[in-house]
Coordinates of C-alpha atoms in Angstrom, one line a residue:
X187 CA 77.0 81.5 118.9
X188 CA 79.8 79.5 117.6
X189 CA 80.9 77.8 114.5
X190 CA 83.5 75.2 114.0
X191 CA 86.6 76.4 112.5
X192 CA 86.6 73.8 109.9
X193 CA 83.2 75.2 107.9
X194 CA 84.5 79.1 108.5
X195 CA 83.8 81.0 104.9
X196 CA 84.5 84.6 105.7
X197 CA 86.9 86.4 108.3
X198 CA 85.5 89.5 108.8
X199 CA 88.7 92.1 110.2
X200 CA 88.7 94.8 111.9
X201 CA 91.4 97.0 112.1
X202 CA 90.9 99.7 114.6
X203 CA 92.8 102.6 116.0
X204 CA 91.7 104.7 119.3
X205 CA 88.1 104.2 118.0
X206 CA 86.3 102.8 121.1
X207 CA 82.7 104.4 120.8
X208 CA 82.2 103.7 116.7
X209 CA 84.1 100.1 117.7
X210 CA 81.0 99.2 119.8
X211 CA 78.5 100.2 116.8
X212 CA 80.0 98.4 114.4
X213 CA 80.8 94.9 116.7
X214 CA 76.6 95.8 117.6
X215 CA 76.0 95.8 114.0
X216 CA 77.7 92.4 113.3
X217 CA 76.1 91.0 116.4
X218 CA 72.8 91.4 115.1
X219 CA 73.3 89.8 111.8
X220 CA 70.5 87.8 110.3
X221 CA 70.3 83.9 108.8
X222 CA 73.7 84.1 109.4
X223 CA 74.4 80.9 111.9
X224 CA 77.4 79.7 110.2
X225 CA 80.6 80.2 107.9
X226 CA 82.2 83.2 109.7
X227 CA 84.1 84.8 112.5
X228 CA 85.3 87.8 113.5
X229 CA 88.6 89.4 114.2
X230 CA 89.8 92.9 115.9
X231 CA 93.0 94.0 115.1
X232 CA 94.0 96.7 117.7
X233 CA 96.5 98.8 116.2
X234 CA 98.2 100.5 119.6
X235 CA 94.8 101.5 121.0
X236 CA 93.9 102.6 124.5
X237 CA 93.0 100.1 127.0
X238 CA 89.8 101.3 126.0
X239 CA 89.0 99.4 122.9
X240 CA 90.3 96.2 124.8
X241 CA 87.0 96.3 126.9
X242 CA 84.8 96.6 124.5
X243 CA 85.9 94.1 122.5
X244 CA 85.6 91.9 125.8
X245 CA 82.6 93.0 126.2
X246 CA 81.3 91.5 123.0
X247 CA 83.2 88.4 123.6
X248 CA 81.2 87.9 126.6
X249 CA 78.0 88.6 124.8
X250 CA 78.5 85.6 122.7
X251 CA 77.0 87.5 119.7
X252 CA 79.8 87.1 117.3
X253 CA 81.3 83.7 116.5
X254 CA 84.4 83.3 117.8
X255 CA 85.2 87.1 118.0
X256 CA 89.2 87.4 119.6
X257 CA 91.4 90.6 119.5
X258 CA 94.9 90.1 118.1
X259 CA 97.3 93.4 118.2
X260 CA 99.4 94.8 115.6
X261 CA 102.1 97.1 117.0
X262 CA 103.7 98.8 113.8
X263 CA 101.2 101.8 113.4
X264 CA 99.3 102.3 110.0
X265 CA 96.3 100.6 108.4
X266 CA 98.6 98.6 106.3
X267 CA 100.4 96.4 109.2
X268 CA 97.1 96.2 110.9
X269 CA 95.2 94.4 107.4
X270 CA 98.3 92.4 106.8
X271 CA 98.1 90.8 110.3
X272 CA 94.5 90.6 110.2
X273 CA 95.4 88.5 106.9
X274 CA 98.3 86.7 108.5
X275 CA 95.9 86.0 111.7
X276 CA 93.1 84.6 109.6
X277 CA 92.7 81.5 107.6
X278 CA 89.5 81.4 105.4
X279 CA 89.2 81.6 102.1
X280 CA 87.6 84.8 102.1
X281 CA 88.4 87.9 104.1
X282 CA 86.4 90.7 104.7
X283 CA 88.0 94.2 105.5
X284 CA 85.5 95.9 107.2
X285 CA 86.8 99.6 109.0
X286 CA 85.8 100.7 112.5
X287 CA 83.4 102.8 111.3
X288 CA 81.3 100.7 109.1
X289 CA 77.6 99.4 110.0
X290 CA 76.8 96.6 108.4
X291 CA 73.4 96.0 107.2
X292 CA 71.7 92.9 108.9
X293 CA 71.8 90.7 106.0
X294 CA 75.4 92.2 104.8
X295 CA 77.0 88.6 106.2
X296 CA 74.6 86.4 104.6
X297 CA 74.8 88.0 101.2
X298 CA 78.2 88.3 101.1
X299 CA 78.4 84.3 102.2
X300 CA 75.9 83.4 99.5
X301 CA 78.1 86.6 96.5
X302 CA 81.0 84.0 97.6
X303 CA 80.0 80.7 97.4
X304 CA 78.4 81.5 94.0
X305 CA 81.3 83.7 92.4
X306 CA 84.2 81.0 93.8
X307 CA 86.7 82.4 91.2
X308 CA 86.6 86.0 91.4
X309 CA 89.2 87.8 93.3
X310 CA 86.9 90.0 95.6
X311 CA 83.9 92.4 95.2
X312 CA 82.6 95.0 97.5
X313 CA 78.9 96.7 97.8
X314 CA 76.7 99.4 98.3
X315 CA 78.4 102.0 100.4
X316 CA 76.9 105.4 101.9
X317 CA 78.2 108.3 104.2
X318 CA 76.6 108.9 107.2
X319 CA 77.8 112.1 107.9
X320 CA 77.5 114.0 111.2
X321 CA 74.7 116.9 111.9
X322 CA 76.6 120.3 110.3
X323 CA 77.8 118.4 107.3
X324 CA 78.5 121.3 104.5
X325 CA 76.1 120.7 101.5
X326 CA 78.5 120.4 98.9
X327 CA 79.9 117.4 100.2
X328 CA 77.1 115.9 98.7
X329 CA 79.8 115.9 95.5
X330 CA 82.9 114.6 97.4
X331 CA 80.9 111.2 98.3
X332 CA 84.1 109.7 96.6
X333 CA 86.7 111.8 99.6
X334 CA 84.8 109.0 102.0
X335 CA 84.5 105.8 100.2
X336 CA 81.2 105.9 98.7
X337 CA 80.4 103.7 96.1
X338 CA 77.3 103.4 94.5
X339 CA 76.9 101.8 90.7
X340 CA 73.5 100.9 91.1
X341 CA 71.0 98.0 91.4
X342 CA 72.9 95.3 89.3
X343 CA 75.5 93.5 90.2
X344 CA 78.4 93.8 88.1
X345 CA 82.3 93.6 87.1
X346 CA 84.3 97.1 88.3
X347 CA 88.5 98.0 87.8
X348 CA 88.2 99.0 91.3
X349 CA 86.7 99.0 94.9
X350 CA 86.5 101.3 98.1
X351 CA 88.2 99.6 101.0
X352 CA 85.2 99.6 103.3
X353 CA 83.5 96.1 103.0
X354 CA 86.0 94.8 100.6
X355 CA 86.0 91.3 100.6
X356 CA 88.8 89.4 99.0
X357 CA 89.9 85.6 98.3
X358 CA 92.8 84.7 100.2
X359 CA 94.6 82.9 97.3
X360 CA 94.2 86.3 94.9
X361 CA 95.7 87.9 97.8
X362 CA 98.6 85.8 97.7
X363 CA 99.1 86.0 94.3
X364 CA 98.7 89.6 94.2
X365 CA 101.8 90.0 96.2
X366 CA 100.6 92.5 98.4
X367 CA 100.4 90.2 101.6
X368 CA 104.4 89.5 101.0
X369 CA 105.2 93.0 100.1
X370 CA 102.7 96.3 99.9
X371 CA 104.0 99.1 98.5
X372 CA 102.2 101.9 100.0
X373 CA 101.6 102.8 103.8
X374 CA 98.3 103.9 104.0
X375 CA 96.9 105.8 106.4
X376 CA 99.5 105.8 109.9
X377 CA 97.8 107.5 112.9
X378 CA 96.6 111.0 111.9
X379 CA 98.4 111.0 108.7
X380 CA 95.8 111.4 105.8
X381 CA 97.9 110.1 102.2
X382 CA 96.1 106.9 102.0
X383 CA 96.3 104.4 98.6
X384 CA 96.4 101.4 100.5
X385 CA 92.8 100.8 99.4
X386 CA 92.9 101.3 96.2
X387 CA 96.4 98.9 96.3
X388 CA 94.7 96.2 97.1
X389 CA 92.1 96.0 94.6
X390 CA 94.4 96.8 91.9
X391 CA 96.7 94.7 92.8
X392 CA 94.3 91.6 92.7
X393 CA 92.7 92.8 89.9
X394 CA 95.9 92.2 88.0
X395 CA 96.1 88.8 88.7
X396 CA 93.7 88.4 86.4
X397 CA 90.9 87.7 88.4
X398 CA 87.2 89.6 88.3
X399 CA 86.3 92.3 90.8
X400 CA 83.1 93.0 91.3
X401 CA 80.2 95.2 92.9
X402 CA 77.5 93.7 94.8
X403 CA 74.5 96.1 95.9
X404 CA 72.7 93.8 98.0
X405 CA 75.7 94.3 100.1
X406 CA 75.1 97.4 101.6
X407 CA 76.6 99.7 104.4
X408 CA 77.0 103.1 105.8
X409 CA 80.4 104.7 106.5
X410 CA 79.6 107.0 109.5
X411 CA 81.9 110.4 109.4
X412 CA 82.3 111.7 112.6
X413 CA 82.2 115.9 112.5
X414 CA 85.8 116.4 113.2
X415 CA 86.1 114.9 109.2
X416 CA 83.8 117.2 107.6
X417 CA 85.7 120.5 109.3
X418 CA 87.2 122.9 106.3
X419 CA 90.8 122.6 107.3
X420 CA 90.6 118.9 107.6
X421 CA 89.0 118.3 104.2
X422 CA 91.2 120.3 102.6
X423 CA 93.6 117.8 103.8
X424 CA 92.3 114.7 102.9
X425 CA 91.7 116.1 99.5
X426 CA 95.4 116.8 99.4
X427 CA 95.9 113.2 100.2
X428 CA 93.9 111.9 97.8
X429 CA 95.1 113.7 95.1
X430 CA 98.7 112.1 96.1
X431 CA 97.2 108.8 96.0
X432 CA 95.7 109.6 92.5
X433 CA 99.3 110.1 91.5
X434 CA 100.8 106.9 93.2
X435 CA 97.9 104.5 91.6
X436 CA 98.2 105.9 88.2
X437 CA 102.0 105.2 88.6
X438 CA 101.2 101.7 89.8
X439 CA 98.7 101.3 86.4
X440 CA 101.5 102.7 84.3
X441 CA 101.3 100.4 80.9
X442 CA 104.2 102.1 79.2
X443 CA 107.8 103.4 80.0
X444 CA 108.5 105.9 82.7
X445 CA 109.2 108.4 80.0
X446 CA 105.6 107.3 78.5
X447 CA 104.3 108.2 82.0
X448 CA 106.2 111.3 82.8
X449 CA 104.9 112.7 79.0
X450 CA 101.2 111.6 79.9
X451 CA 101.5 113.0 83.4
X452 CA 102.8 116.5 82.7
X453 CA 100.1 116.8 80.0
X454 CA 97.2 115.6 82.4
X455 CA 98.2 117.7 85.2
X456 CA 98.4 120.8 83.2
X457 CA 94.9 120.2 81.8
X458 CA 93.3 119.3 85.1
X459 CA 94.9 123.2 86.6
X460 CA 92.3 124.8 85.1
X461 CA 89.6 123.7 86.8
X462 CA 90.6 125.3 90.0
X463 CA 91.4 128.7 88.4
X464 CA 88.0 128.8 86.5
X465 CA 86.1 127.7 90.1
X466 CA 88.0 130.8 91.8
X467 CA 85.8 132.9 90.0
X468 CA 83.1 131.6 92.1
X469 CA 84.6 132.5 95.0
X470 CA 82.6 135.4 95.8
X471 CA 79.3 133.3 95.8
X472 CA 79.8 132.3 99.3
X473 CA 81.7 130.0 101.8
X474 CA 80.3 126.8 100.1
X475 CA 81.7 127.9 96.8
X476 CA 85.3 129.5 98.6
X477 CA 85.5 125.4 100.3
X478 CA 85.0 123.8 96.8
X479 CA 87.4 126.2 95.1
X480 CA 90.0 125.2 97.7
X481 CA 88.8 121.5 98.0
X482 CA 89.7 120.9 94.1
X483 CA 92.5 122.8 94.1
X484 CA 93.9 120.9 97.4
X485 CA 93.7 117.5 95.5
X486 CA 94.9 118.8 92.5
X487 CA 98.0 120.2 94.2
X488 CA 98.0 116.6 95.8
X489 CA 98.3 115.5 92.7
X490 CA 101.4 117.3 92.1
X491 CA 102.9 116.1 94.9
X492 CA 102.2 112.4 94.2
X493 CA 103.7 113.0 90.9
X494 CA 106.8 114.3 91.8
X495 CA 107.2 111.7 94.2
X496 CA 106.6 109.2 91.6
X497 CA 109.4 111.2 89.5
X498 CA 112.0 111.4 92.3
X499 CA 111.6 107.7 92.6
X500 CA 112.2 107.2 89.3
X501 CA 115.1 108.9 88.7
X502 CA 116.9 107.3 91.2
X503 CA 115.8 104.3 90.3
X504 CA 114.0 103.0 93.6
X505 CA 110.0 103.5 92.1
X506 CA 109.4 99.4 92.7
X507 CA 105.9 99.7 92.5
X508 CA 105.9 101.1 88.6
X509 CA 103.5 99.3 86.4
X510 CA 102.9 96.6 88.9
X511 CA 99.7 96.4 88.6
X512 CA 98.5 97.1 85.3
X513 CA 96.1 96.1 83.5
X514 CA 95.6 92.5 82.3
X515 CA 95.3 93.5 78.7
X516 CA 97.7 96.4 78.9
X517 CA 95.3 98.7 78.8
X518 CA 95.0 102.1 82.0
X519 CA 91.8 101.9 84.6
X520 CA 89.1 104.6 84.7
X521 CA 90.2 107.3 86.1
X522 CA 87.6 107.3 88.6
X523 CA 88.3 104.3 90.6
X524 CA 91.3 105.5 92.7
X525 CA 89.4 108.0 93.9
X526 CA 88.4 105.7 96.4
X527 CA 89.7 106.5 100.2

C-alpha cells in the first residue's frame, strides 16, 4: 500500500532502541490497520540499535503493509534526539509519537485522521491508554498505572493540561512554536537511564502556545510492560525518576519568581514526607505493602532530587527552562498531569 506524499496527514514515528521482538508487534499492529488507505506513513527511528531491528524493519518494508514505511537513524542516544529527528525527518502536518512498545488498536489510524481533520487548530491530543503488563505483575501496581503512561479520563472526549507520550499526536506548526524542536530542555530517557520528562515537555510546552490539548478515547492502545519493568528494584527506580521529573515540570510551570517557587516547593515537599512515614507502618502487612512503602517514598525522594537540581540551577543562574512553559493565564497545571512517564 502506498500513498502519495502530497495527501500524507499523519507521520506516525517510531523511535526505538534494542527493541527488535516488541518492534515487530507494534509495525504488525500498524500493518493491520483498518479504512485506513490514505493520509499516512510510517517512520522508524533506530536509535544505535543492533543489526537486529534493521531486519525487521525490512521485513515490513517488504510486506508492503505500511505506506511508505523507511528507517532513518539517529546516532546521539536518548529518546529526545531520536523524536526530534523523527520530527526533522518528517513533513506532515501531524506527527504521531508512537513508542516501540505500543499496539495500536485497528481503527487507532483512522480515528486519529478523522480527531485531526476535525480539530485543525488544536495543538495535539492523545487517547485511551492501558498497561499490558507481563504474567507476575505485583497487584498493587494496579495504583501506579500512572509509573507506565496510562491514561484514562473516560468515554468523552475532552480538553486536558497534559498527555502521556505514548500515542501523542501533535501539529507540526505548535511544535515549532513551542520551541522544543529548536531547543528541548530535558534529555529524557538515554539508554538504561530511567529520569524521563521529556514527555510531559512536550505537551507542556505546546500547551503554552496557547493551543488546546486534548484526550480522545476512541483512540485507544495498550502499552505492553515487559517483566524485567515490573521487578522491585527496578520500580523503585523509575519511581525515583519520576519523582525528579515531577520536580523539573513543576519548575518549567513555575508562574512566579524563583524565590516564589523555592517558598512553595519547600512547603510542598515537606507536606508530601508524611505520606511515606505513615505507609511504613504498614510495612509489616506483607511484601505488597513493604514495595508500596518504598515505591512512594522512592518518588518522593525523587522529588527531592529534582528540586535541588532545579535550586542548584538557579543559583547559578543557568535554570533556562524556568517558567517556560506556564500556563496561558498564569495560572499552575494539576498536579497530576506530570506524572505521566
Amino acid at each position: 500500500m502506498t500513498t502519495p506524499k502530497t495527501s500524507v496527514e499523519v507521520d506516525v514515528v517510531i523511535c526505538t532502541y534494542d527493541n527488535p521482538e516488541l518492534l515487530d508487534r507494534v509495525l504488525s499492529a500498524l500493518g493491520a490497520q483498518e479504512r485506513a488507505d490514505g493520509g499516512w506513513r510510517v517512520t522508524v527511528v533506530d536509535n544505535n540499535s543492533p543489526d537486529t531491528t534493521r531486519a525487521v524493519v525490512e521485513r515490513h518494508i517488504q510486506s508492503r503493509a505500511l505506506p511508505e514505511l523507511r528507517r532513518v537513524v539517529e546516532s546521539e542516544q536518548g529518546l529526545t534526539p531520536a523524536r526530534r529527528c523523527g520530527v526533522r525527518s518528517t513533513t506532515a502536518p501531524w506527527i504521531a509519537f508512537v513508542d516501540d512498545d505500543c499496539l495500536l488498536d485497528e481503527r487507532w489510524i483512522e480515528r486519529a485522521l478523522a480527531f485531526a481533520r476535525a480539530h485543525p487548530e488544536c495543538g495535539g491530543f492523545g487517547g485511551r491508554v492501558s498497561p499490558e503488563y507481563a504474567s507476575g505483575a505485583p497487584a498493587l501496581l494496579s495504583r501506579y498505572g500512572w509509573a507506565f503512561a496510562e491514561q484514562d479520563l473516560g468515554e468523552v472526549p475532552t480538553t486536558v493540561d497534559c498527555l502521556v507520550g505514548a500515542g501523542m499526536v501533535l501539529h507540526r506548526s505548535a511544535l515549532e512554536a513551542s520551541g522544543w524542536i529548536a531547543g528541548p530542555y530535558f534529555a529524557d530517557r538515554v539508554g538504561r537511564k530511567l529520569v524521563s520528562g521529556g514527555d510531559v515537555e512536550i505537551a507542556l510546552r505546546v500547551a503554552a502556545t496557547g493551543r488546546a490539548l486534548w484526550y480522545v478515547p476512541d483512540c485507544t492502545l495498550r502499552h505492553v510492560i515487559p517483566r524485567h519493568r515490573t521487578a522491585p528494584r527496578y520500580l523503585v527506580r523509575m519511581t525515583r525518576g519520576l519523582g525528579v521529573s515531577y520536580s523539573l515540570a513543576q519548575a518549567l510551570l513555575a508562574p512566579g519568581s524563583p524565590r516564589a517557587w523555592f517558598r512553595a516547593t519547600a512547603k510542598d515537599l515537606v507536606r508530601a514526607a508524611v505520606v511515606p512515614l505513615k505507609m511504613m507502618r504498614r510495612i509489616t502487612s506483607g511484601a505488597d505493602a513493604r514495595l508500596d512503602a518504598r515505591l512512594t517514598a522512592s518518588y518522593e525522594i525523587g522529588r527531592w532530587f529534582g528540586a535541588a537540581r532545579v535550586l542548584g540551577l538557579l543559583v547559578r543562574g543557568r535554570c533556562d527552562y524556568f517558567g517556560k512553559a506556564r500556563a496561558v493565564d498564569g495560572r499552575a497545571r494539576a498536579d497530576h498531569v506530570v506524572h505521566a512517564d
